[in-house]
Tab-separated table of C-alpha atoms in Angstrom:
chain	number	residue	atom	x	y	z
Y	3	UNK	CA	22.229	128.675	80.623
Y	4	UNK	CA	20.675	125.153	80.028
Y	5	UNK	CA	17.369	124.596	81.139
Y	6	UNK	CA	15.556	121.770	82.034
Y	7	UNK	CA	15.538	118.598	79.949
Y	8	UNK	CA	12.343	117.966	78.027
Y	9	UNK	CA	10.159	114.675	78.144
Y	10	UNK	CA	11.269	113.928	74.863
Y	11	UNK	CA	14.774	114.606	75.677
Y	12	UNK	CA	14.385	111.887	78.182
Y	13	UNK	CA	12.524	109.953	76.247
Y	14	UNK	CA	15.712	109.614	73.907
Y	15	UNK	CA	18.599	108.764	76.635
Y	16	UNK	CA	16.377	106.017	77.776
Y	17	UNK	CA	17.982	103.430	75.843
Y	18	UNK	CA	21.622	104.222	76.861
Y	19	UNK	CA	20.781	104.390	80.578
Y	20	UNK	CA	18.603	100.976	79.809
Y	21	UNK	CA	22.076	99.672	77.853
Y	22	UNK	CA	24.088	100.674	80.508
Y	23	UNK	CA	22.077	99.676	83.455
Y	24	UNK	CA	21.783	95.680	81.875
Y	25	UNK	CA	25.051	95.366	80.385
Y	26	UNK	CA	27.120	97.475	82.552
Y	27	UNK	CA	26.018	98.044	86.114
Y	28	UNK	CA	24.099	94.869	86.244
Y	29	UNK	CA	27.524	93.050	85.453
Y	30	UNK	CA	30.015	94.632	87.809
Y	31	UNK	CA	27.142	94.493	90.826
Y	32	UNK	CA	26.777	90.570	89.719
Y	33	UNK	CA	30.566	90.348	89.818
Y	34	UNK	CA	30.945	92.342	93.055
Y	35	UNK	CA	28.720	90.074	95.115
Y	36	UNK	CA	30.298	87.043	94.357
Y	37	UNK	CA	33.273	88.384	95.244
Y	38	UNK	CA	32.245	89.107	98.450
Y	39	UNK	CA	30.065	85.810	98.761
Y	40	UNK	CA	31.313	82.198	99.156
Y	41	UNK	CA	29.308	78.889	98.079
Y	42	UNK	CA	26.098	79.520	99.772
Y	43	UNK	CA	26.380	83.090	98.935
Y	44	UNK	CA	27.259	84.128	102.669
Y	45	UNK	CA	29.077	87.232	103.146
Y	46	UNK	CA	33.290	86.763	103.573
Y	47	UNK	CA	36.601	88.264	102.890
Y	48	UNK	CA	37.888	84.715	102.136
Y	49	UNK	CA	37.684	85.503	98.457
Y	50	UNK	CA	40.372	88.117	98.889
Y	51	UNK	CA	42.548	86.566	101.150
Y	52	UNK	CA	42.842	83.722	99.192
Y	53	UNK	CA	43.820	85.671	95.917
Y	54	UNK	CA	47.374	86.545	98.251
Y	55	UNK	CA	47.894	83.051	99.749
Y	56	UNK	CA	48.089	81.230	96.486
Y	57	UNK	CA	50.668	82.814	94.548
Y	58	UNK	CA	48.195	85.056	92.511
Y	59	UNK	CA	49.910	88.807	93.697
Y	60	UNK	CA	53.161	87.641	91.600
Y	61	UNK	CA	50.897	86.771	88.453
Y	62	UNK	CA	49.223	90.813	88.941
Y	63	UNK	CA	52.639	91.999	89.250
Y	64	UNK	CA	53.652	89.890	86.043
Y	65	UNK	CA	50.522	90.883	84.036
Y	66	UNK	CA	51.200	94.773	85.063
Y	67	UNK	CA	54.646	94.618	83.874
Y	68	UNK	CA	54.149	92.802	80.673
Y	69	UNK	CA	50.726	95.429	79.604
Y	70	UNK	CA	53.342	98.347	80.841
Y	71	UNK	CA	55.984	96.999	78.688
Y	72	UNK	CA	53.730	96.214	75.723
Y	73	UNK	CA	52.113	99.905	76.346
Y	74	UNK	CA	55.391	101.674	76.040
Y	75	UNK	CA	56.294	99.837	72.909
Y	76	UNK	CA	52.891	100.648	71.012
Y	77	UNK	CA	53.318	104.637	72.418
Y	78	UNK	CA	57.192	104.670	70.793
Y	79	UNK	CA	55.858	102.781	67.815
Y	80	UNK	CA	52.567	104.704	67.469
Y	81	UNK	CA	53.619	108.490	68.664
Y	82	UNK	CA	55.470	108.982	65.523
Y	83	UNK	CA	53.734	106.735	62.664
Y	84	UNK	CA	50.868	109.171	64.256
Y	85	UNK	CA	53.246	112.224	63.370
Y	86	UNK	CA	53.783	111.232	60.224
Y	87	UNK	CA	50.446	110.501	58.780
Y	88	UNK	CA	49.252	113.548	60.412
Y	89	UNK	CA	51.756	115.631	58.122
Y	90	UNK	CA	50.451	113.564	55.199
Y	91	UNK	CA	47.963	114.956	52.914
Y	92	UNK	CA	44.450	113.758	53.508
Y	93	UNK	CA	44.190	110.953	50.913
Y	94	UNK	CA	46.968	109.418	51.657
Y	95	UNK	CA	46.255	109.740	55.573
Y	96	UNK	CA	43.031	107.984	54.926
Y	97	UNK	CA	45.059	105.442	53.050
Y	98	UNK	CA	47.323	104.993	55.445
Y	99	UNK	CA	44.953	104.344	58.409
Y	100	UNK	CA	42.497	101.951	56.698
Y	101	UNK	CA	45.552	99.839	56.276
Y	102	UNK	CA	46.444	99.797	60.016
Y	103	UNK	CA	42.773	99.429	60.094
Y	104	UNK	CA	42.679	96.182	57.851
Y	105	UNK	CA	43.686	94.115	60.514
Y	106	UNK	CA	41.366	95.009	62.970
Y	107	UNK	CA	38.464	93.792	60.870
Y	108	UNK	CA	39.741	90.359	61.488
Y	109	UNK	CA	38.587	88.239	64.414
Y	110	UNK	CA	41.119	88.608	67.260
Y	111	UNK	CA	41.432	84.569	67.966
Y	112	UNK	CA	42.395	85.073	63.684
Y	113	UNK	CA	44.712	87.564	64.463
Y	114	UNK	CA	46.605	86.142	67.491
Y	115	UNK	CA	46.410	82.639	65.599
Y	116	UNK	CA	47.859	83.852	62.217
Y	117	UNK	CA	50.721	85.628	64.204
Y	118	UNK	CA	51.765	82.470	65.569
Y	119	UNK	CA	51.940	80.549	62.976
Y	120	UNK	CA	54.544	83.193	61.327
Y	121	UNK	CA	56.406	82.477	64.547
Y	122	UNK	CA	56.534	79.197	64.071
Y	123	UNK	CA	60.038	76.613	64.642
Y	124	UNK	CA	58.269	76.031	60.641
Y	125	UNK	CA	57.100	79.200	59.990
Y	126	UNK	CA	58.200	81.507	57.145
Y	127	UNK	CA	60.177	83.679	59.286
Y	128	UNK	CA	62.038	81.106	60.465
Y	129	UNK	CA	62.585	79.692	56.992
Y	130	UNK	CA	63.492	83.470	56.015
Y	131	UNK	CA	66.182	83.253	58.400
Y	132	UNK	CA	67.419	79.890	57.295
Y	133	UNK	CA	67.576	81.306	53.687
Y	134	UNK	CA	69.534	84.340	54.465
Y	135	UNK	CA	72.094	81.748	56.932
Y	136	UNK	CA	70.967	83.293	59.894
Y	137	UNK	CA	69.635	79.943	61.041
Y	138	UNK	CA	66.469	78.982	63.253
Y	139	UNK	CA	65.343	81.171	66.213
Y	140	UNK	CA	63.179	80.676	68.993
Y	141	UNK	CA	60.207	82.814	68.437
Y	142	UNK	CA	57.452	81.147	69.587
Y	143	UNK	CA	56.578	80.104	73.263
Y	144	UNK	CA	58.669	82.895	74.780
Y	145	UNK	CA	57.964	86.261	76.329
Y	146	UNK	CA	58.781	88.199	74.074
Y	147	UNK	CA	56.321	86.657	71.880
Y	148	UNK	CA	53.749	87.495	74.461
Y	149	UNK	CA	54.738	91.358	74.382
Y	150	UNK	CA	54.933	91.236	69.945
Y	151	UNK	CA	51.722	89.692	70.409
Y	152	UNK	CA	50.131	92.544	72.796
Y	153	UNK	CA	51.822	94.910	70.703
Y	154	UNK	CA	50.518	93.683	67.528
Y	155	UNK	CA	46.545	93.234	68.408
Y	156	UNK	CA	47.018	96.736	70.084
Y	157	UNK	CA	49.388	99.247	68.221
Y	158	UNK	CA	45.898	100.507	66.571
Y	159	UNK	CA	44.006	101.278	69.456
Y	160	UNK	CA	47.656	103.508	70.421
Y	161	UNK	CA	47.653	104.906	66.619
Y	162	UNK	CA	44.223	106.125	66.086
Y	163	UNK	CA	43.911	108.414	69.308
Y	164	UNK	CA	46.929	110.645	68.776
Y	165	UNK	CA	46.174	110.256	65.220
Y	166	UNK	CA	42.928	112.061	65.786
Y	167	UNK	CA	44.579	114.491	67.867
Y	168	UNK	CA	47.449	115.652	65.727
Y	169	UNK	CA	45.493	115.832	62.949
Y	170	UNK	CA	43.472	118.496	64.901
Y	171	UNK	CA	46.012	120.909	65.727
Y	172	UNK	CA	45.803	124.195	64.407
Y	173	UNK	CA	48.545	124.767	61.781
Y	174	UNK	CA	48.866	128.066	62.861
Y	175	UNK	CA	50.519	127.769	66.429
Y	176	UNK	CA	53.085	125.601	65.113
Y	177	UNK	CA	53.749	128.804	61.964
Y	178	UNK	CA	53.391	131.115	64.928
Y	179	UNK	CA	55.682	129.077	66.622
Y	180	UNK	CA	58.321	129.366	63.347
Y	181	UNK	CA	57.913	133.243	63.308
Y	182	UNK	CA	59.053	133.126	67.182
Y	183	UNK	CA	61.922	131.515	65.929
Y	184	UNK	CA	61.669	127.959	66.935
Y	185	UNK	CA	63.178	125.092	65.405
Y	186	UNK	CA	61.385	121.897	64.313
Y	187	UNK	CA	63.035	120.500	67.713
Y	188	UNK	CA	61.684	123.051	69.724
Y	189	UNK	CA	57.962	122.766	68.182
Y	190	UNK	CA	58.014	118.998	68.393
Y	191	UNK	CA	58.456	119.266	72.972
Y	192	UNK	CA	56.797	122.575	73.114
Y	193	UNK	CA	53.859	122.961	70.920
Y	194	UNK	CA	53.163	119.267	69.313
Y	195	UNK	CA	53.505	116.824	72.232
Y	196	UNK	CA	51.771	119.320	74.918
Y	197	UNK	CA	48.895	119.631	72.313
Y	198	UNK	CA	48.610	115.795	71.767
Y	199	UNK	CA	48.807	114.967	75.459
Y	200	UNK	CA	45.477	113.519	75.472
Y	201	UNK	CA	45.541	111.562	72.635
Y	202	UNK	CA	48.629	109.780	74.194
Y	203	UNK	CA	46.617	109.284	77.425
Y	204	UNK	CA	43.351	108.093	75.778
Y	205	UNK	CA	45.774	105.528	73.744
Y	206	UNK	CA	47.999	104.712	76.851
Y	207	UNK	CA	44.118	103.585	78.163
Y	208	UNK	CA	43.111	102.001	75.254
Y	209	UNK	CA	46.232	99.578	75.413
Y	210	UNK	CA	47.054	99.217	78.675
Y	211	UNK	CA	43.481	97.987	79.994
Y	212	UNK	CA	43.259	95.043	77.189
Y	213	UNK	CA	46.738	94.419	77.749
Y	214	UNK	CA	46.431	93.986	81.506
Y	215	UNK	CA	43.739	91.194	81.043
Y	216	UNK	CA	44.199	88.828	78.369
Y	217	UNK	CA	44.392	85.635	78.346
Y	218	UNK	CA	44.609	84.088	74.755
Y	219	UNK	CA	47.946	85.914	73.644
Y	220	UNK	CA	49.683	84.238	76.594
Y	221	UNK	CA	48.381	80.858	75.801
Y	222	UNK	CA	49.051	81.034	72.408
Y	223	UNK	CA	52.434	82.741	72.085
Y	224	UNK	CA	53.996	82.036	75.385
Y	225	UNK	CA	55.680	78.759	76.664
Y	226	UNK	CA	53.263	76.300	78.368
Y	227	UNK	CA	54.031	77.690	82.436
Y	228	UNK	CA	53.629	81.186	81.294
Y	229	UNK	CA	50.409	82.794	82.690
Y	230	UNK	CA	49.062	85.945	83.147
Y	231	UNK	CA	45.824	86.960	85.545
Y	232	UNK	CA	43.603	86.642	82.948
Y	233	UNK	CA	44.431	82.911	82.706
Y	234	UNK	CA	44.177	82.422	85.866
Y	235	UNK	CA	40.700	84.307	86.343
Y	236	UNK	CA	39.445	82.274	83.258
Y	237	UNK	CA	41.059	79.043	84.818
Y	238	UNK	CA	39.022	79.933	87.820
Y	239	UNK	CA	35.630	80.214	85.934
Y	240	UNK	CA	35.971	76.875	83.927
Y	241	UNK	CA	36.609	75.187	87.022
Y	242	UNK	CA	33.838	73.170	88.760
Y	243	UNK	CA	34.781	73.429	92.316
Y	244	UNK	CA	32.086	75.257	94.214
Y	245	UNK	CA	33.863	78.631	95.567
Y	246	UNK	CA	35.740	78.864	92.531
Y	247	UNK	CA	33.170	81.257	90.559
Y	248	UNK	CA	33.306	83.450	93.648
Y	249	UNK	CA	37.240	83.164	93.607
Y	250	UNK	CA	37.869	84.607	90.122
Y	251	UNK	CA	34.732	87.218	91.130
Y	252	UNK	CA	37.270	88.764	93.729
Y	253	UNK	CA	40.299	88.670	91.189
Y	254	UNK	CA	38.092	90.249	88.559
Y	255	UNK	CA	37.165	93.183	90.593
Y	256	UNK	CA	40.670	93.771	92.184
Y	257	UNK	CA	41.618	93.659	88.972
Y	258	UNK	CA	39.048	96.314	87.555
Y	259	UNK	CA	40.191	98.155	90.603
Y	260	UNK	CA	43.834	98.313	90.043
Y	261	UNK	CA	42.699	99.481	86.214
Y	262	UNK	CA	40.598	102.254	87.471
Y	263	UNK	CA	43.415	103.321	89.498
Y	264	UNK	CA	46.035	103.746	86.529
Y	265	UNK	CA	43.785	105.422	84.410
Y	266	UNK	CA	43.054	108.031	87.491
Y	267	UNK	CA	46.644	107.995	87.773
Y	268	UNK	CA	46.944	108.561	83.963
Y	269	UNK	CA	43.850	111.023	83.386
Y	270	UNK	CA	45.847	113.257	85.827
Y	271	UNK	CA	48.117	114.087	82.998
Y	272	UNK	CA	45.145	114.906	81.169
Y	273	UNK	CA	43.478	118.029	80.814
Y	274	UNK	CA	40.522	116.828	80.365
Y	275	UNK	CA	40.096	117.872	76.771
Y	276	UNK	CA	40.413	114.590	74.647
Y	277	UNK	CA	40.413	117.308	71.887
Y	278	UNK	CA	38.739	114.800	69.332
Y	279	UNK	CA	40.741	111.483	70.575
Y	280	UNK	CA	38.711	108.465	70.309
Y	281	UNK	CA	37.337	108.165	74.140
């Protein structure tokens, strides 16, 4: 049984709960009150009411359905690239990730930017296609540019998780598995994807939450009326009307609230062991 914490024990969480309290709490509480505060910081609902008068319910339902889409893709992509590496020996597995890993190293502006220029009317995979007689197709400025573009900047935060978790598993329940008989079918559903369960839901997390919110990918990739919440909550904090700082407060934090929802929703499918995911 644990005891008490010592003084120096405390001592040496101070910093976290000092990190978390300025650049966590501090935040969402800033956030939070002007949401619920107009111009001369009085207390109102107008914030909120105005967030389903203007159009900006369709934009949450848009931005949900493109981060869902763009999640599933990186989870049919990821689940087994994951697999595979896993079954790879170890210095090639390390090989393998540091490439997906290369990437990542890179500013994500760089990123998005480079991937658009690829995509390009100009770009070489146009001029690929017009080599091979394919002809030129639109790539850029389209939704599905949007949802290659989430998919791209996010496949590794999908790949490491159940990466971690596969390569955990103890090679001995799926061989006990083989000595009951079952086939490579019947250990992938009943002893490998139980077992990795929370890798997939600490990637599903990972992907889904950036996806849900950004901004950048839409304005780069997508055509010109295309938007997403996060360009509207960033549209909201460049402007210089008055209430409009307290406007794109509210949509922040219903947006923070329908995010802490799915991952409740998703953490149910958890058992609460991330058995060495990433978070």
């Amino acid at each position: 049984m644990t005891g008490k914490k010592s003084l120096g024990q405390r001592l040496l969480a101070a910093p976290h709960i000092v990190w978390s309290v300025l650049f966590i709490i501090a935040p969402l509480a800033v956030v939070a009150f002007y949401a619920m505060t107009d111009s001369s910081f009085s207390f109102t609902g107008s914030n909120f009411s105005q967030i389903f008068s203007d159009g900006t319910s369709s934009v949450f339902a848009l931005s949900l359905a493109f981060a869902f889409f763009s999640t599933v893709i990186c989870l049919l992509i990821a689940y087994p690239l994951a697999y595979f590496i896993s079954r790879c020996k170890p210095r090639n597995a390390g090989m393998l990730i540091m490439l997906f890993m290369l990437p990542m190293w890179m500013n994500f502006l760089l990123r998005t930017y480079a991937l658009s220029f690829l995509l390009e009317d100009t770009g070489p995979l146009n001029k690929l296609l017009e080599l091979i007689g394919l002809g030129r197709a639109t790539l850029i400025n389209t939704s599905g540019a949007v949802i290659l573009g989430m998919v791209y900047n996010f496949l590794p935060y999908m790949l490491l998780p159940i990466y971690s978790v596969m390569s955990k598993i103890d090679r001995s329940l799926i061989e006990a598995a083989e000595d009951l008989g079952c086939n490579r079918t019947n250990i992938m559903f009943k002893v490998i994807m139980p077992l990795s369960i929370p890798g997939v839901v600490s990637g599903i997390t990972m992907v889904f939450v950036p996806s849900v919110s950004t901004f950048y990918i839409s304005q780069q990739l997508g055509p010109t009326d295309f938007v997403l919440i996060g360009d509207v909550i960033e549209t909201y904090f460049k402007s210089s009307a008055a209430s409009s700082y307290h406007v794109g407060s509210a949509i922040s934090l219903v947006l923070m609230v329908l995010i802490f929802i799915c991952m409740a929703v998703m953490n149910r499918f958890s058992d609460g062991d991330t058995g060495g995911a990433l978070v």
